[in-house]
Amino acid sequence: MKGRGQIVTTGGSSSSDKGAALSSHFRYDVFLSFRGYTRLKFTDTLYHALINKRIDTFEGSLLEAIERSMMSILILCHKYPTSQWCLDELIKIMECSENGRKPPVLPVYFNVAKSDVQFQLNEYGKAMAAHEEKGR
């Protein structure tokens, strides 16, 4: 399933030059960021539902695809922060969002409490502490 749907993007055309330039920058409607653990239990279903609704979706791990996607969906599970690649994707997603190149990120909490992610508790706290320790 790695890769994107072969469907034309659903974004409408804009009348302004700025809007047209911005929309031409994007190649995908959605970028899915996830840990492999969620693939069979959730991510495959979400990916195919988006494709069936004609939402051009990239699923995989390419930083350029993040830049070329109109939005990102994070499938956050307890193992997400234990992956350096997932954390690298998250950093890139947040950089793009903060630079105004795309709307805010849509988080999906898969078998993990929102408060664990938000306040870095339990597995998230341990993983983020380990990540910080590596960076020193």
Coordinates of N, CA and C in Angstrom, one line a residue:
M1 N 0.8 -1.2 0.0 CA 0.0 0.0 0.0 C 0.9 1.2 0.0
K2 N 2.1 1.2 0.1 CA 3.0 2.3 0.2 C 2.8 3.1 -1.1
G3 N 2.7 4.4 -1.0 CA 2.6 5.3 -2.1 C 1.3 6.1 -2.0
R4 N 0.9 6.7 -3.1 CA -0.3 7.5 -3.1 C -1.4 7.0 -4.0
G5 N -2.6 7.4 -3.8 CA -3.6 7.1 -4.7 C -3.5 7.7 -6.0
Q6 N -3.9 7.1 -7.1 CA -3.8 7.6 -8.4 C -5.0 8.3 -8.8
I7 N -5.3 9.3 -8.0 CA -6.6 10.1 -8.2 C -6.2 11.6 -8.2
V8 N -6.9 12.3 -9.1 CA -6.7 13.7 -9.2 C -7.0 14.4 -7.9
T9 N -6.2 15.4 -7.5 CA -6.5 16.1 -6.3 C -7.9 16.8 -6.4
T10 N -8.5 16.9 -5.2 CA -9.9 17.4 -5.2 C -9.9 18.9 -5.0
G11 N -8.8 19.6 -4.8 CA -8.8 21.0 -4.5 C -9.3 21.8 -5.7
G12 N -10.2 22.8 -5.4 CA -10.7 23.6 -6.5 C -9.7 24.7 -7.0
S13 N -10.0 25.3 -8.1 CA -9.1 26.3 -8.6 C -9.4 27.7 -7.9
S14 N -8.4 28.5 -7.8 CA -8.6 29.8 -7.1 C -8.5 30.9 -8.2
S15 N -9.3 32.0 -7.9 CA -9.3 33.1 -8.9 C -8.1 34.0 -8.7
S16 N -7.4 34.0 -7.6 CA -6.3 34.9 -7.4 C -5.0 34.2 -7.8
D17 N -4.0 35.0 -8.2 CA -2.7 34.5 -8.6 C -2.0 33.8 -7.5
K18 N -2.1 34.4 -6.3 CA -1.5 33.8 -5.1 C -2.1 32.5 -4.8
G19 N -3.4 32.4 -4.8 CA -4.1 31.1 -4.6 C -3.7 30.1 -5.6
A20 N -3.7 30.5 -6.8 CA -3.3 29.5 -7.9 C -1.9 29.0 -7.7
A21 N -1.0 29.9 -7.3 CA 0.4 29.5 -7.1 C 0.5 28.6 -5.9
L22 N -0.2 28.9 -4.9 CA -0.2 28.1 -3.7 C -0.7 26.7 -4.0
S23 N -1.9 26.6 -4.7 CA -2.5 25.3 -4.9 C -1.6 24.5 -5.9
S24 N -0.8 25.2 -6.8 CA 0.0 24.4 -7.7 C 1.2 23.8 -6.9
H25 N 1.5 24.4 -5.7 CA 2.6 23.8 -4.9 C 2.3 22.5 -4.4
F26 N 1.0 22.2 -4.1 CA 0.6 21.0 -3.5 C 0.3 19.9 -4.5
R27 N 0.7 18.7 -4.2 CA 0.5 17.5 -5.0 C -0.5 16.6 -4.4
Y28 N -0.6 16.6 -3.1 CA -1.5 15.6 -2.4 C -2.4 16.4 -1.5
D29 N -3.6 15.9 -1.3 CA -4.5 16.5 -0.3 C -4.1 16.2 1.1
V30 N -3.6 14.9 1.4 CA -3.3 14.4 2.7 C -2.0 13.6 2.8
F31 N -1.2 13.9 3.8 CA -0.1 13.0 4.1 C -0.4 12.3 5.4
L32 N -0.3 11.0 5.4 CA -0.5 10.2 6.6 C 0.9 9.9 7.3
S33 N 1.0 10.2 8.5 CA 2.2 9.9 9.3 C 1.8 8.9 10.3
F34 N 2.4 7.8 10.4 CA 2.0 6.7 11.3 C 3.1 5.8 11.6
R35 N 3.0 5.0 12.7 CA 3.9 3.9 13.0 C 3.4 2.7 12.4
G36 N 4.2 1.8 11.9 CA 3.8 0.6 11.2 C 2.8 -0.3 12.0
Y37 N 2.9 -0.1 13.3 CA 2.1 -0.9 14.3 C 0.6 -0.7 14.0
T38 N 0.2 0.5 13.5 CA -1.2 0.9 13.2 C -1.7 0.5 11.9
R39 N -0.8 0.0 11.0 CA -1.1 -0.2 9.6 C -2.3 -1.2 9.4
L40 N -2.2 -2.3 10.0 CA -3.3 -3.3 9.8 C -4.5 -3.0 10.6
K41 N -4.3 -2.4 11.7 CA -5.5 -2.2 12.6 C -6.3 -0.9 12.3
F42 N -5.6 0.0 11.6 CA -6.3 1.3 11.4 C -5.9 2.0 10.1
T43 N -4.7 2.2 9.9 CA -4.2 3.1 8.8 C -4.6 2.6 7.5
D44 N -4.6 1.4 7.2 CA -5.0 0.9 5.9 C -6.5 1.2 5.6
T45 N -7.3 1.1 6.6 CA -8.7 1.4 6.5 C -8.9 2.9 6.2
L46 N -8.2 3.7 6.9 CA -8.3 5.2 6.7 C -7.8 5.6 5.3
Y47 N -6.7 5.0 4.9 CA -6.1 5.3 3.6 C -7.1 5.0 2.5
H48 N -7.7 3.8 2.5 CA -8.6 3.4 1.5 C -9.9 4.2 1.5
A49 N -10.3 4.6 2.7 CA -11.5 5.4 2.8 C -11.3 6.8 2.2
L50 N -10.1 7.4 2.4 CA -9.8 8.6 1.8 C -9.7 8.5 0.3
I51 N -9.0 7.5 -0.2 CA -8.9 7.3 -1.6 C -10.3 7.1 -2.3
N52 N -11.2 6.3 -1.6 CA -12.5 6.1 -2.1 C -13.3 7.4 -2.2
K53 N -13.0 8.4 -1.3 CA -13.7 9.7 -1.4 C -13.0 10.6 -2.3
R54 N -12.0 10.1 -3.1 CA -11.3 10.9 -4.1 C -10.4 12.0 -3.5
I55 N -9.9 11.6 -2.3 CA -8.9 12.5 -1.6 C -7.5 11.9 -1.9
D56 N -6.7 12.7 -2.7 CA -5.4 12.2 -3.1 C -4.5 12.2 -1.8
T57 N -4.1 11.0 -1.4 CA -3.5 10.7 -0.2 C -2.1 10.1 -0.4
F58 N -1.1 10.6 0.3 CA 0.2 10.0 0.3 C 0.4 9.4 1.6
E59 N 0.9 8.1 1.6 CA 1.2 7.4 2.8 C 2.6 6.9 2.6
G60 N 3.4 7.2 3.5 CA 4.8 6.8 3.5 C 5.7 7.7 4.2
S61 N 6.9 7.7 3.9 CA 7.9 8.5 4.7 C 8.8 9.3 3.7
L62 N 8.3 10.3 3.1 CA 9.1 11.2 2.3 C 8.9 12.6 2.7
L63 N 9.9 13.3 3.1 CA 9.8 14.7 3.6 C 9.3 15.6 2.5
E64 N 9.6 15.4 1.3 CA 9.1 16.2 0.2 C 7.6 16.1 0.1
A65 N 7.1 14.9 0.3 CA 5.6 14.7 0.2 C 4.9 15.4 1.3
I66 N 5.6 15.6 2.4 CA 5.0 16.4 3.5 C 4.8 17.8 3.0
E67 N 5.9 18.4 2.4 CA 5.8 19.7 1.9 C 4.8 19.9 0.8
R68 N 4.5 18.9 0.0 CA 3.6 19.0 -1.1 C 2.2 18.5 -0.8
S69 N 1.9 18.3 0.5 CA 0.5 17.9 0.9 C -0.2 19.1 1.6
M70 N -1.5 19.2 1.3 CA -2.3 20.3 1.8 C -2.5 20.2 3.3
M71 N -2.5 19.0 3.8 CA -2.6 18.8 5.3 C -2.0 17.4 5.7
S72 N -1.8 17.2 6.9 CA -1.3 15.9 7.4 C -2.2 15.4 8.5
I73 N -2.3 14.1 8.5 CA -3.0 13.4 9.6 C -1.9 12.5 10.3
L74 N -1.8 12.8 11.6 CA -0.9 12.0 12.5 C -1.7 10.9 13.2
I75 N -1.3 9.6 12.9 CA -1.9 8.5 13.7 C -1.0 8.2 14.8
L76 N -1.4 8.8 16.0 CA -0.5 8.7 17.2 C -0.9 7.5 18.0
C77 N 0.1 6.6 18.2 CA -0.1 5.4 19.0 C 1.0 5.4 20.0
H78 N 1.0 4.5 21.0 CA 2.0 4.5 22.0 C 3.5 4.3 21.5
K79 N 3.6 3.7 20.3 CA 4.9 3.5 19.7 C 5.4 4.6 18.8
Y80 N 4.5 5.5 18.4 CA 4.9 6.6 17.5 C 6.2 7.4 17.9
P81 N 6.3 7.8 19.2 CA 7.5 8.6 19.6 C 8.8 7.7 19.7
T82 N 8.6 6.4 19.6 CA 9.9 5.6 19.7 C 10.6 5.4 18.3
S83 N 10.0 6.0 17.3 CA 10.5 5.9 16.0 C 11.2 7.3 15.6
Q84 N 12.5 7.3 15.4 CA 13.2 8.5 15.0 C 12.6 9.1 13.7
W85 N 12.2 8.2 12.8 CA 11.7 8.6 11.5 C 10.4 9.3 11.7
C86 N 9.5 8.8 12.6 CA 8.2 9.4 12.9 C 8.4 10.8 13.5
L87 N 9.4 10.9 14.4 CA 9.7 12.2 15.0 C 10.2 13.2 14.0
D88 N 11.0 12.7 13.0 CA 11.5 13.6 12.0 C 10.4 14.1 11.1
E89 N 9.4 13.2 10.8 CA 8.3 13.6 10.0 C 7.5 14.6 10.8
L90 N 7.3 14.4 12.1 CA 6.5 15.3 12.9 C 7.1 16.7 12.9
I91 N 8.5 16.7 13.0 CA 9.1 18.0 13.0 C 8.9 18.7 11.6
K92 N 9.0 18.0 10.5 CA 8.8 18.6 9.2 C 7.4 19.0 9.0
I93 N 6.4 18.3 9.5 CA 5.0 18.6 9.4 C 4.7 19.9 10.2
M94 N 5.3 20.0 11.4 CA 5.1 21.2 12.2 C 5.8 22.4 11.6
E95 N 7.0 22.2 11.0 CA 7.6 23.3 10.3 C 6.8 23.9 9.2
C96 N 6.2 23.0 8.4 CA 5.4 23.4 7.3 C 4.1 24.1 7.8
S97 N 3.5 23.6 8.8 CA 2.3 24.2 9.3 C 2.6 25.6 9.9
E98 N 3.7 25.7 10.6 CA 4.1 27.0 11.2 C 4.5 28.1 10.1
N99 N 4.9 27.6 9.0 CA 5.3 28.5 7.9 C 4.1 28.9 7.0
G100 N 2.9 28.4 7.4 CA 1.7 28.8 6.7 C 1.5 28.1 5.4
R101 N 2.3 27.0 5.1 CA 2.1 26.3 3.9 C 1.0 25.3 3.9
K102 N 0.4 25.1 5.0 CA -0.7 24.2 5.1 C -1.5 24.4 6.4
P103 N -2.7 23.9 6.4 CA -3.5 24.1 7.7 C -2.9 23.3 8.8
P104 N -3.4 23.5 10.0 CA -2.9 22.7 11.1 C -3.1 21.2 10.9
V105 N -2.4 20.4 11.7 CA -2.4 19.0 11.6 C -3.6 18.4 12.3
L106 N -4.1 17.3 11.8 CA -5.2 16.6 12.4 C -4.6 15.4 13.1
P107 N -4.6 15.4 14.5 CA -4.1 14.2 15.2 C -5.2 13.2 15.4
V108 N -4.9 11.9 15.3 CA -5.8 10.8 15.6 C -5.1 10.0 16.7
Y109 N -5.8 9.8 17.8 CA -5.2 9.1 19.0 C -5.6 7.7 18.9
F110 N -4.7 6.8 18.6 CA -5.0 5.4 18.4 C -4.5 4.6 19.6
N111 N -5.4 4.2 20.4 CA -5.0 3.4 21.7 C -4.0 4.2 22.5
V112 N -4.1 5.5 22.6 CA -3.3 6.3 23.4 C -4.1 7.5 23.9
A113 N -4.0 7.9 25.1 CA -4.7 9.0 25.7 C -4.2 10.3 25.1
K114 N -5.1 11.2 24.8 CA -4.7 12.5 24.3 C -3.8 13.2 25.4
S115 N -4.1 13.0 26.6 CA -3.3 13.7 27.7 C -1.9 13.1 27.7
D116 N -1.7 11.8 27.4 CA -0.3 11.2 27.4 C 0.5 11.9 26.3
V117 N -0.1 12.2 25.2 CA 0.7 12.9 24.1 C 0.9 14.4 24.5
Q118 N -0.2 15.1 24.9 CA -0.2 16.5 25.2 C 0.8 16.8 26.3
F119 N 0.8 16.0 27.4 CA 1.6 16.3 28.5 C 2.8 15.4 28.6
Q120 N 3.1 14.6 27.6 CA 4.2 13.7 27.5 C 4.3 12.8 28.8
L121 N 3.2 12.1 29.0 CA 3.1 11.1 30.1 C 3.3 9.7 29.7
N122 N 3.5 8.8 30.6 CA 3.6 7.4 30.4 C 4.6 7.1 29.2
E123 N 4.2 6.3 28.2 CA 5.2 5.9 27.1 C 5.7 7.1 26.4
Y124 N 4.8 8.1 26.2 CA 5.2 9.3 25.5 C 6.3 10.1 26.2
G125 N 6.1 10.2 27.5 CA 7.1 10.9 28.4 C 8.4 10.2 28.3
K126 N 8.4 8.8 28.4 CA 9.7 8.1 28.4 C 10.4 8.2 27.0
A127 N 9.6 8.1 26.0 CA 10.2 8.2 24.6 C 10.7 9.6 24.3
M128 N 10.0 10.6 24.8 CA 10.5 12.0 24.5 C 11.7 12.3 25.4
A129 N 11.8 11.8 26.6 CA 12.9 12.0 27.4 C 14.2 11.3 26.8
A130 N 14.0 10.1 26.3 CA 15.1 9.4 25.6 C 15.5 10.1 24.4
H131 N 14.5 10.7 23.6 CA 14.9 11.5 22.4 C 15.7 12.7 22.8
E132 N 15.3 13.4 23.8 CA 16.0 14.6 24.3 C 17.4 14.2 24.7
E133 N 17.5 13.1 25.4 CA 18.9 12.6 25.9 C 19.8 12.4 24.7
K134 N 19.3 11.8 23.6 CA 20.1 11.5 22.5 C 20.6 12.8 21.8
G135 N 19.8 13.9 21.9 CA 20.1 15.1 21.3 C 21.2 15.9 22.0
R136 N 21.5 15.5 23.2 CA 22.5 16.3 24.0 C 23.9 15.9 23.7

